[in-house]
Amino acid sequence: MLIKNVKIENADREADVRIKNGTICEIGENLKALEGEEIIEGQGGLMLPPFVDCHIHLDTCLSLDATGANTSGTLFEGIRVWSEYRKNLDKDEVQERALRTLHLYQEKGVQYVRSHVDISNDLTAFEALLELKEKVADEIELQLVAFPQDGVLTSEKVQKNLETAVSMGADVVGGIPHFELTREHGERSIQLIIELAQKYDRLVDIHCDEIDDDYSRFLEVLAAKAYETGMGKKVSASHTTAMHSYNNAYCSKLFRVLKMSGVNIIANPLVNVNLQGRFDTYPKRRGITRIKELLENGINVSMGHDDMYDPFYPLGNGDMTEVLAMGLHLCHMMGYRELNDSYRIITYNGANTLNLEPERYGIAVGRPANFNIFKGGSFFEVLRSRQGIRHSVRNGRVINSKE
Ligand code: FE2
């Protein structure tokens, strides 16, 4: 296959890309088509590596009709509504909703997804998604987080379920320290999760400080553990919205330990601008972590939808440019250069968060032929026009085409 006339990652000049046996084998200008070679005309459009969604809950997605609404709009009512529904989860029903969600992603050029799966009550949803992960592997790479939504120290059952899910094949150990009974329980939960991840050689991704409480400071505990254990980049902190409320002096100290540790931060702007600030009158907090300052300090920040059409968020369609655009607006990242470069947040930074091996991701000779081609010639244009992708290619195969 030969892709003609694409602008690779905002390049000024157009290039051609040749693919053989699912791998990028040549990149250059004016490459001649070989006999019988399939040609895709890029028409000067942007080529980017696939989008990465680092944080979704596939077990809850598209469940809103069945669960009923979250009338207060708070995270805590969302958890309450979900906890009722999950008592009678059905494996096939979870798989069917998750598959429909993955199709939404596929349409929008997302090929890598990290999904948290609530294991607090039982392992029905986890088993459903573990099966699904294998079924969809050719088209979308799924990482599963064993997620103790109720708090891992809430009961022995949750603790047992967490370890069982990890031993069954969860890629990542999850947690929620700010939802544990006390600060002390929260700290103990982080210790337990890190130990579990080390025992099974897994990654860590914690729902961390997702609250408008400036005293919620588990991120420093997590980063210190990541630093002391050497787990570093294998550890991610999701949400970290309390950072919005921290004072600047504390943030400066916090950024030091974040940099030392190498932990990744995952922001979920769509969902958090909806859930946070709900206890405020006016002014209302924006409910987002400090993406701009984190990036300026060299800390890896990626993004996720978190939820789609469920008790935590009523909208969402799998489009990572929508997630990104909300974050860019909320964090005052609207300069031309910031907008144009921001594709890295939902591509390379996401791949870093997922700990993908560098040789498995990106547009370069020798790497798998996984990419999207857009109508606009720059990412600025893609964000401005929202025309979406023209072609999505995975392992050298067109898996989605709008023409
Ligand atoms: Fe989440």
Short mmCIF file of C-alpha atoms and ligand atoms in Angstrom, two decimals:
data_model
loop_
_atom_site.label_atom_id
_atom_site.label_comp_id
_atom_site.label_asym_id
_atom_site.label_seq_id
_atom_site.Cartn_x
_atom_site.Cartn_y
_atom_site.Cartn_z
CA MET A 1 0.00 0.00 0.00
CA LEU A 2 1.21 3.48 -0.83
CA ILE A 3 -0.17 6.57 0.92
CA LYS A 4 0.42 9.63 -1.27
CA ASN A 5 0.78 13.28 -0.20
CA VAL A 6 0.29 13.44 3.55
CA LYS A 7 1.66 15.93 6.05
CA ILE A 8 3.15 13.79 8.80
CA GLU A 9 2.62 15.38 12.20
CA ASN A 10 2.24 18.99 11.04
CA ALA A 11 5.18 18.84 8.61
CA ASP A 12 5.36 21.71 6.09
CA ARG A 13 6.04 19.39 3.13
CA GLU A 14 4.00 16.49 1.88
CA ALA A 15 5.44 12.97 1.96
CA ASP A 16 4.47 9.49 0.78
CA VAL A 17 4.38 6.44 3.04
CA ARG A 18 4.82 2.84 1.83
CA ILE A 19 3.49 -0.09 3.82
CA LYS A 20 4.42 -3.73 3.48
CA ASN A 21 3.27 -6.64 5.61
CA GLY A 22 1.62 -4.30 8.10
CA THR A 23 4.78 -2.26 8.69
CA ILE A 24 5.90 1.17 7.47
CA CYS A 25 8.80 0.33 5.16
CA GLU A 26 9.53 3.64 3.38
CA ILE A 27 8.84 7.35 3.88
CA GLY A 28 9.87 9.89 1.23
CA GLU A 29 8.79 12.37 -1.40
CA ASN A 30 7.39 11.31 -4.79
CA LEU A 31 7.61 7.55 -4.18
CA LYS A 32 6.66 5.58 -7.31
CA ALA A 33 3.83 3.07 -7.02
CA LEU A 34 4.87 -0.56 -7.49
CA GLU A 35 2.95 -2.78 -9.84
CA GLY A 36 -0.44 -3.66 -8.37
CA GLU A 37 0.15 -1.55 -5.27
CA GLU A 38 -2.97 -0.15 -3.60
CA ILE A 39 -2.82 3.66 -3.46
CA ILE A 40 -4.54 5.96 -0.98
CA GLU A 41 -4.47 9.64 -1.94
CA GLY A 42 -3.83 11.76 1.16
CA GLN A 43 -4.64 15.05 -0.61
CA GLY A 44 -2.26 17.03 1.60
CA GLY A 45 -4.08 15.93 4.77
CA LEU A 46 -2.50 15.43 8.18
CA MET A 47 -1.21 11.98 9.19
CA LEU A 48 -1.00 11.21 12.90
CA PRO A 49 -0.40 8.08 14.94
CA PRO A 50 -3.68 6.68 16.36
CA PHE A 51 -5.42 8.41 19.23
CA VAL A 52 -5.05 6.95 22.72
CA ASP A 53 -7.81 7.15 25.35
CA CYS A 54 -6.07 6.59 28.68
CA HIS A 55 -9.11 6.55 30.91
CA ILE A 56 -12.58 5.13 30.33
CA HIS A 57 -14.95 2.86 32.25
CA LEU A 58 -16.22 0.48 29.59
CA ASP A 59 -18.32 -1.37 32.18
CA THR A 60 -20.47 1.72 32.83
CA CYS A 61 -20.53 3.25 29.32
CA LEU A 62 -23.91 3.54 27.54
CA SER A 63 -25.79 2.36 30.65
CA LEU A 64 -27.70 5.58 31.44
CA ASP A 65 -31.08 4.37 30.14
CA ALA A 66 -30.90 1.42 32.52
CA THR A 67 -29.29 3.03 35.59
CA GLY A 68 -31.38 6.18 35.84
CA ALA A 69 -30.06 9.71 36.10
CA ASN A 70 -27.61 11.37 38.49
CA THR A 71 -29.75 14.32 39.55
CA SER A 72 -27.20 16.20 41.71
CA GLY A 73 -24.48 15.76 39.07
CA THR A 74 -21.88 14.89 41.72
CA LEU A 75 -19.35 12.07 41.52
CA PHE A 76 -20.75 10.70 44.75
CA GLU A 77 -24.32 10.37 43.46
CA GLY A 78 -22.86 8.82 40.30
CA ILE A 79 -21.11 6.19 42.42
CA ARG A 80 -24.35 5.58 44.36
CA VAL A 81 -26.47 5.14 41.21
CA TRP A 82 -23.89 2.84 39.64
CA SER A 83 -23.57 0.77 42.83
CA GLU A 84 -27.29 -0.04 42.68
CA TYR A 85 -27.18 -1.05 39.01
CA ARG A 86 -24.07 -3.22 39.29
CA LYS A 87 -25.80 -5.60 41.74
CA ASN A 88 -27.42 -7.36 38.77
CA LEU A 89 -24.81 -7.03 36.05
CA ASP A 90 -25.03 -9.46 33.17
CA LYS A 91 -21.85 -10.50 31.36
CA ASP A 92 -23.37 -10.41 27.87
CA GLU A 93 -25.01 -7.05 28.48
CA VAL A 94 -21.68 -5.54 29.66
CA GLN A 95 -19.90 -6.95 26.62
CA GLU A 96 -22.54 -5.63 24.25
CA ARG A 97 -22.35 -2.08 25.66
CA ALA A 98 -18.55 -2.16 25.72
CA LEU A 99 -18.39 -3.35 22.12
CA ARG A 100 -20.71 -0.55 21.00
CA THR A 101 -18.44 1.92 22.82
CA LEU A 102 -15.34 0.49 21.12
CA HIS A 103 -17.04 0.93 17.74
CA LEU A 104 -17.53 4.61 18.58
CA TYR A 105 -13.81 4.84 19.32
CA GLN A 106 -12.90 3.06 16.12
CA GLU A 107 -14.95 5.52 14.06
CA LYS A 108 -13.00 8.37 15.61
CA GLY A 109 -9.52 6.93 15.08
CA VAL A 110 -8.82 5.65 18.60
CA GLN A 111 -6.79 2.41 18.57
CA TYR A 112 -5.54 2.24 22.19
CA VAL A 113 -7.83 2.33 25.21
CA ARG A 114 -7.24 1.90 28.94
CA SER A 115 -10.44 0.91 30.74
CA HIS A 116 -11.03 0.77 34.46
CA VAL A 117 -13.39 -2.03 35.48
CA ASP A 118 -15.17 -2.00 38.84
CA ILE A 119 -14.39 -5.22 40.71
CA SER A 120 -15.86 -4.18 44.10
CA ASN A 121 -19.06 -6.22 43.99
CA ASP A 122 -18.07 -9.14 41.77
CA LEU A 123 -15.96 -9.99 38.73
CA THR A 124 -18.80 -10.18 36.16
CA ALA A 125 -17.77 -7.02 34.30
CA PHE A 126 -14.08 -7.84 34.55
CA GLU A 127 -14.57 -11.29 33.07
CA ALA A 128 -16.72 -9.80 30.29
CA LEU A 129 -14.06 -7.26 29.34
CA LEU A 130 -11.18 -9.73 29.62
CA GLU A 131 -12.95 -11.84 26.99
CA LEU A 132 -13.70 -8.80 24.85
CA LYS A 133 -10.07 -7.66 24.98
CA GLU A 134 -9.02 -10.79 23.09
CA LYS A 135 -11.89 -10.55 20.60
CA VAL A 136 -11.09 -6.97 19.52
CA ALA A 137 -7.29 -7.18 19.66
CA ASP A 138 -6.82 -6.90 15.90
CA GLU A 139 -8.57 -3.54 15.76
CA ILE A 140 -8.13 -1.93 19.15
CA GLU A 141 -5.64 -2.51 21.95
CA LEU A 142 -7.29 -2.62 25.32
CA GLN A 143 -5.61 -2.31 28.72
CA LEU A 144 -7.72 -3.29 31.72
CA VAL A 145 -7.47 -1.74 35.18
CA ALA A 146 -8.82 -3.73 38.11
CA PHE A 147 -10.62 -0.87 39.84
CA PRO A 148 -11.95 -1.06 43.42
CA GLN A 149 -14.59 1.68 43.05
CA ASP A 150 -15.71 1.31 46.69
CA GLY A 151 -12.18 1.65 48.07
CA VAL A 152 -9.91 -1.34 48.48
CA LEU A 153 -9.96 -1.19 52.28
CA THR A 154 -13.78 -1.05 52.48
CA SER A 155 -14.05 -4.80 52.88
CA GLU A 156 -12.05 -7.99 52.60
CA LYS A 157 -14.19 -8.91 49.59
CA VAL A 158 -13.01 -5.91 47.59
CA GLN A 159 -9.39 -6.65 48.50
CA LYS A 160 -9.80 -10.29 47.46
CA ASN A 161 -11.56 -9.36 44.21
CA LEU A 162 -8.78 -6.91 43.38
CA GLU A 163 -6.04 -9.51 43.71
CA THR A 164 -8.10 -12.13 41.85
CA ALA A 165 -8.65 -9.74 38.92
CA VAL A 166 -4.96 -8.91 38.81
CA SER A 167 -4.01 -12.59 38.87
CA MET A 168 -6.57 -13.27 36.09
CA GLY A 169 -4.81 -10.81 33.79
CA ALA A 170 -5.56 -7.18 34.63
CA ASP A 171 -2.79 -5.06 33.09
CA VAL A 172 -3.07 -2.35 35.72
CA VAL A 173 -3.91 -2.12 39.44
CA GLY A 174 -6.35 0.67 40.29
CA GLY A 175 -7.37 2.49 43.45
CA ILE A 176 -9.29 5.45 44.85
CA PRO A 177 -7.55 6.73 48.00
CA HIS A 178 -9.64 9.91 48.39
CA PHE A 179 -12.76 7.72 48.66
CA GLU A 180 -11.33 5.48 51.41
CA LEU A 181 -12.65 6.01 54.96
CA THR A 182 -9.87 8.28 56.23
CA ARG A 183 -6.65 9.84 55.03
CA GLU A 184 -4.80 7.06 56.83
CA HIS A 185 -6.84 4.40 54.96
CA GLY A 186 -6.08 6.24 51.72
CA GLU A 187 -2.35 6.10 52.34
CA ARG A 188 -2.53 2.41 53.30
CA SER A 189 -4.50 1.70 50.12
CA ILE A 190 -1.72 3.19 48.00
CA GLN A 191 0.86 1.03 49.79
CA LEU A 192 -1.27 -2.09 49.20
CA ILE A 193 -1.80 -1.29 45.51
CA ILE A 194 1.90 -0.64 44.86
CA GLU A 195 2.80 -3.92 46.57
CA LEU A 196 0.22 -5.81 44.52
CA ALA A 197 1.54 -4.27 41.29
CA GLN A 198 5.09 -5.25 42.22
CA LYS A 199 4.04 -8.79 43.13
CA TYR A 200 2.40 -9.35 39.71
CA ASP A 201 4.59 -6.96 37.68
CA ARG A 202 1.69 -4.71 36.67
CA LEU A 203 1.20 -1.00 36.02
CA VAL A 204 -0.64 1.28 38.48
CA ASP A 205 -3.37 3.82 37.71
CA ILE A 206 -5.04 5.50 40.67
CA HIS A 207 -8.18 7.66 40.70
CA CYS A 208 -6.33 10.31 42.67
CA ASP A 209 -7.74 13.39 44.42
CA GLU A 210 -10.86 13.60 42.24
CA ILE A 211 -12.47 16.07 44.62
CA ASP A 212 -12.58 19.86 45.16
CA ASP A 213 -10.81 19.51 48.50
CA ASP A 214 -7.44 21.22 48.70
CA TYR A 215 -6.55 18.92 51.60
CA SER A 216 -6.84 15.86 49.38
CA ARG A 217 -3.15 15.25 48.75
CA PHE A 218 -2.69 11.60 47.83
CA LEU A 219 -0.80 12.48 44.65
CA GLU A 220 2.33 13.30 46.64
CA VAL A 221 2.03 9.97 48.48
CA LEU A 222 1.66 8.07 45.20
CA ALA A 223 4.53 9.95 43.53
CA ALA A 224 6.80 9.35 46.52
CA LYS A 225 6.03 5.61 46.37
CA ALA A 226 6.65 5.57 42.60
CA TYR A 227 9.99 7.25 43.24
CA GLU A 228 11.06 5.09 46.19
CA THR A 229 10.12 1.79 44.57
CA GLY A 230 11.57 2.73 41.17
CA MET A 231 8.21 2.04 39.54
CA GLY A 232 8.27 5.58 38.13
CA LYS A 233 6.68 5.75 34.69
CA LYS A 234 4.70 2.57 35.36
CA VAL A 235 2.52 4.64 37.71
CA SER A 236 -0.26 7.01 36.64
CA ALA A 237 -2.53 9.33 38.57
CA SER A 238 -5.92 9.97 37.02
CA HIS A 239 -8.00 13.13 37.52
CA THR A 240 -5.92 14.95 40.23
CA THR A 241 -8.57 17.69 40.16
CA ALA A 242 -7.83 18.81 43.74
CA MET A 243 -4.64 20.30 42.25
CA HIS A 244 -6.93 23.01 40.85
CA SER A 245 -7.51 24.10 44.47
CA TYR A 246 -3.98 23.74 45.88
CA ASN A 247 -2.02 26.89 46.68
CA ASN A 248 0.85 27.70 44.34
CA ALA A 249 3.58 27.20 46.96
CA TYR A 250 2.38 23.64 47.62
CA CYS A 251 2.08 22.96 43.89
CA SER A 252 5.67 24.02 43.38
CA LYS A 253 6.79 21.47 46.00
CA LEU A 254 4.47 18.84 44.51
CA PHE A 255 5.84 19.32 40.98
CA ARG A 256 9.33 18.53 42.29
CA VAL A 257 8.30 15.08 43.52
CA LEU A 258 6.21 14.49 40.37
CA LYS A 259 9.25 15.16 38.20
CA MET A 260 11.51 13.01 40.38
CA SER A 261 9.04 10.14 40.26
CA GLY A 262 8.18 10.18 36.53
CA VAL A 263 4.48 9.47 37.19
CA ASN A 264 1.98 10.17 34.41
CA ILE A 265 -1.05 12.40 34.91
CA ILE A 266 -4.32 11.60 33.13
CA ALA A 267 -6.86 14.42 32.82
CA ASN A 268 -10.54 13.84 32.02
CA PRO A 269 -11.78 17.33 31.15
CA LEU A 270 -15.27 16.48 29.84
CA VAL A 271 -16.31 14.54 32.89
CA ASN A 272 -14.57 16.62 35.53
CA VAL A 273 -15.95 19.94 34.32
CA ASN A 274 -19.32 18.26 34.78
CA LEU A 275 -18.70 16.60 38.17
CA GLN A 276 -16.48 19.12 39.95
CA GLY A 277 -17.51 22.51 41.30
CA ARG A 278 -20.86 21.02 42.33
CA PHE A 279 -20.43 22.12 45.96
CA ASP A 280 -19.41 25.65 44.90
CA THR A 281 -21.80 28.57 44.56
CA TYR A 282 -19.87 31.29 42.69
CA PRO A 283 -17.18 31.44 41.51
CA LYS A 284 -17.35 27.80 40.40
CA ARG A 285 -14.11 25.88 40.02
CA ARG A 286 -13.34 24.45 36.61
CA GLY A 287 -12.62 20.99 37.98
CA ILE A 288 -9.46 20.27 36.08
CA THR A 289 -5.86 19.55 36.97
CA ARG A 290 -3.10 22.01 35.98
CA ILE A 291 -2.39 20.59 32.53
CA LYS A 292 -0.55 23.61 31.16
CA GLU A 293 1.84 23.93 34.12
CA LEU A 294 2.40 20.16 34.36
CA LEU A 295 3.42 20.03 30.69
CA GLU A 296 5.66 23.09 31.10
CA ASN A 297 7.41 21.20 33.90
CA GLY A 298 8.09 18.18 31.70
CA ILE A 299 5.46 15.93 33.31
CA ASN A 300 3.67 13.53 30.96
CA VAL A 301 -0.03 14.44 30.67
CA SER A 302 -2.53 12.45 28.62
CA MET A 303 -6.33 12.39 28.54
CA GLY A 304 -9.41 10.21 28.62
CA HIS A 305 -13.19 10.36 28.20
CA ASP A 306 -13.74 8.69 31.60
CA ASP A 307 -17.42 8.07 30.83
CA MET A 308 -19.98 8.04 28.04
CA TYR A 309 -23.74 8.16 28.53
CA ASP A 310 -23.74 6.79 32.07
CA PRO A 311 -24.52 8.07 35.61
CA PHE A 312 -21.28 10.06 35.63
CA TYR A 313 -21.61 11.82 32.25
CA PRO A 314 -24.56 11.96 29.86
CA LEU A 315 -22.68 12.78 26.62
CA GLY A 316 -19.48 11.52 24.92
CA ASN A 317 -18.93 9.95 21.50
CA GLY A 318 -15.38 8.56 21.42
CA ASP A 319 -13.90 11.66 19.81
CA MET A 320 -10.61 12.45 21.54
CA THR A 321 -10.42 15.85 19.82
CA GLU A 322 -13.54 16.80 21.78
CA VAL A 323 -11.95 15.71 25.07
CA LEU A 324 -8.78 17.58 24.17
CA ALA A 325 -10.59 20.75 23.08
CA MET A 326 -12.41 20.97 26.41
CA GLY A 327 -9.10 20.64 28.27
CA LEU A 328 -7.41 23.26 26.11
CA HIS A 329 -10.24 25.72 26.72
CA LEU A 330 -10.32 25.14 30.47
CA CYS A 331 -6.54 25.42 30.87
CA HIS A 332 -6.03 28.52 28.69
CA MET A 333 -3.99 26.63 26.11
CA MET A 334 -5.40 28.41 23.08
CA GLY A 335 -2.27 29.89 21.48
CA TYR A 336 -1.66 28.71 17.91
CA ARG A 337 1.46 26.72 18.84
CA GLU A 338 -0.24 25.14 21.87
CA LEU A 339 -3.24 24.13 19.78
CA ASN A 340 -1.18 22.81 16.89
CA ASP A 341 1.14 20.77 19.14
CA SER A 342 -1.62 19.50 21.41
CA TYR A 343 -2.11 16.34 19.32
CA ARG A 344 0.80 14.92 21.31
CA ILE A 345 -1.37 14.85 24.46
CA ILE A 346 -3.81 12.38 22.88
CA THR A 347 -1.19 10.43 20.89
CA TYR A 348 2.43 10.13 22.16
CA ASN A 349 1.70 11.17 25.75
CA GLY A 350 -1.07 8.59 25.83
CA ALA A 351 1.28 5.93 24.46
CA ASN A 352 3.80 6.85 27.19
CA THR A 353 1.12 6.53 29.85
CA LEU A 354 0.18 3.08 28.57
CA ASN A 355 3.88 2.14 28.64
CA LEU A 356 3.77 1.09 24.97
CA GLU A 357 7.23 0.17 23.75
CA PRO A 358 8.52 3.10 21.60
CA GLU A 359 9.12 0.82 18.62
CA ARG A 360 5.43 -0.14 18.59
CA TYR A 361 4.02 3.39 18.21
CA GLY A 362 4.58 6.41 15.95
CA ILE A 363 5.08 7.11 12.26
CA ALA A 364 8.55 5.88 11.34
CA VAL A 365 10.12 3.21 9.16
CA GLY A 366 10.00 -0.18 10.86
CA ARG A 367 7.00 0.63 13.05
CA PRO A 368 3.54 -0.92 12.69
CA ALA A 369 1.41 0.85 10.07
CA ASN A 370 -1.09 2.31 12.53
CA PHE A 371 -2.26 5.85 11.80
CA ASN A 372 -5.07 8.24 10.93
CA ILE A 373 -5.32 10.57 7.94
CA PHE A 374 -7.36 13.77 8.25
CA LYS A 375 -8.80 16.33 5.86
CA GLY A 376 -6.99 19.37 7.28
CA GLY A 377 -3.24 19.71 6.75
CA SER A 378 -2.40 20.65 10.35
CA PHE A 379 -3.74 19.68 13.75
CA PHE A 380 -4.83 23.28 14.28
CA GLU A 381 -7.04 22.88 11.20
CA VAL A 382 -8.35 19.51 12.45
CA LEU A 383 -9.32 21.06 15.79
CA ARG A 384 -10.84 24.14 14.18
CA SER A 385 -12.87 22.36 11.50
CA ARG A 386 -13.73 19.16 13.43
CA GLN A 387 -14.08 17.38 10.12
CA GLY A 388 -12.77 14.17 11.63
CA ILE A 389 -10.69 11.45 10.07
CA ARG A 390 -10.75 10.34 6.43
CA HIS A 391 -8.95 7.02 6.91
CA SER A 392 -7.88 4.94 9.86
CA VAL A 393 -5.25 2.25 9.21
CA ARG A 394 -4.21 -0.53 11.57
CA ASN A 395 -1.42 -3.00 10.82
CA GLY A 396 -1.54 -1.86 7.19
CA ARG A 397 -5.27 -2.47 6.84
CA VAL A 398 -7.85 0.27 6.34
CA ILE A 399 -10.26 -0.31 9.23
CA ASN A 400 -12.31 2.83 8.78
CA SER A 401 -12.76 5.10 5.80
CA LYS A 402 -15.13 8.02 5.34
CA GLU A 403 -14.96 7.82 1.52
FE FE2 B 1 -12.63 7.32 36.21
#
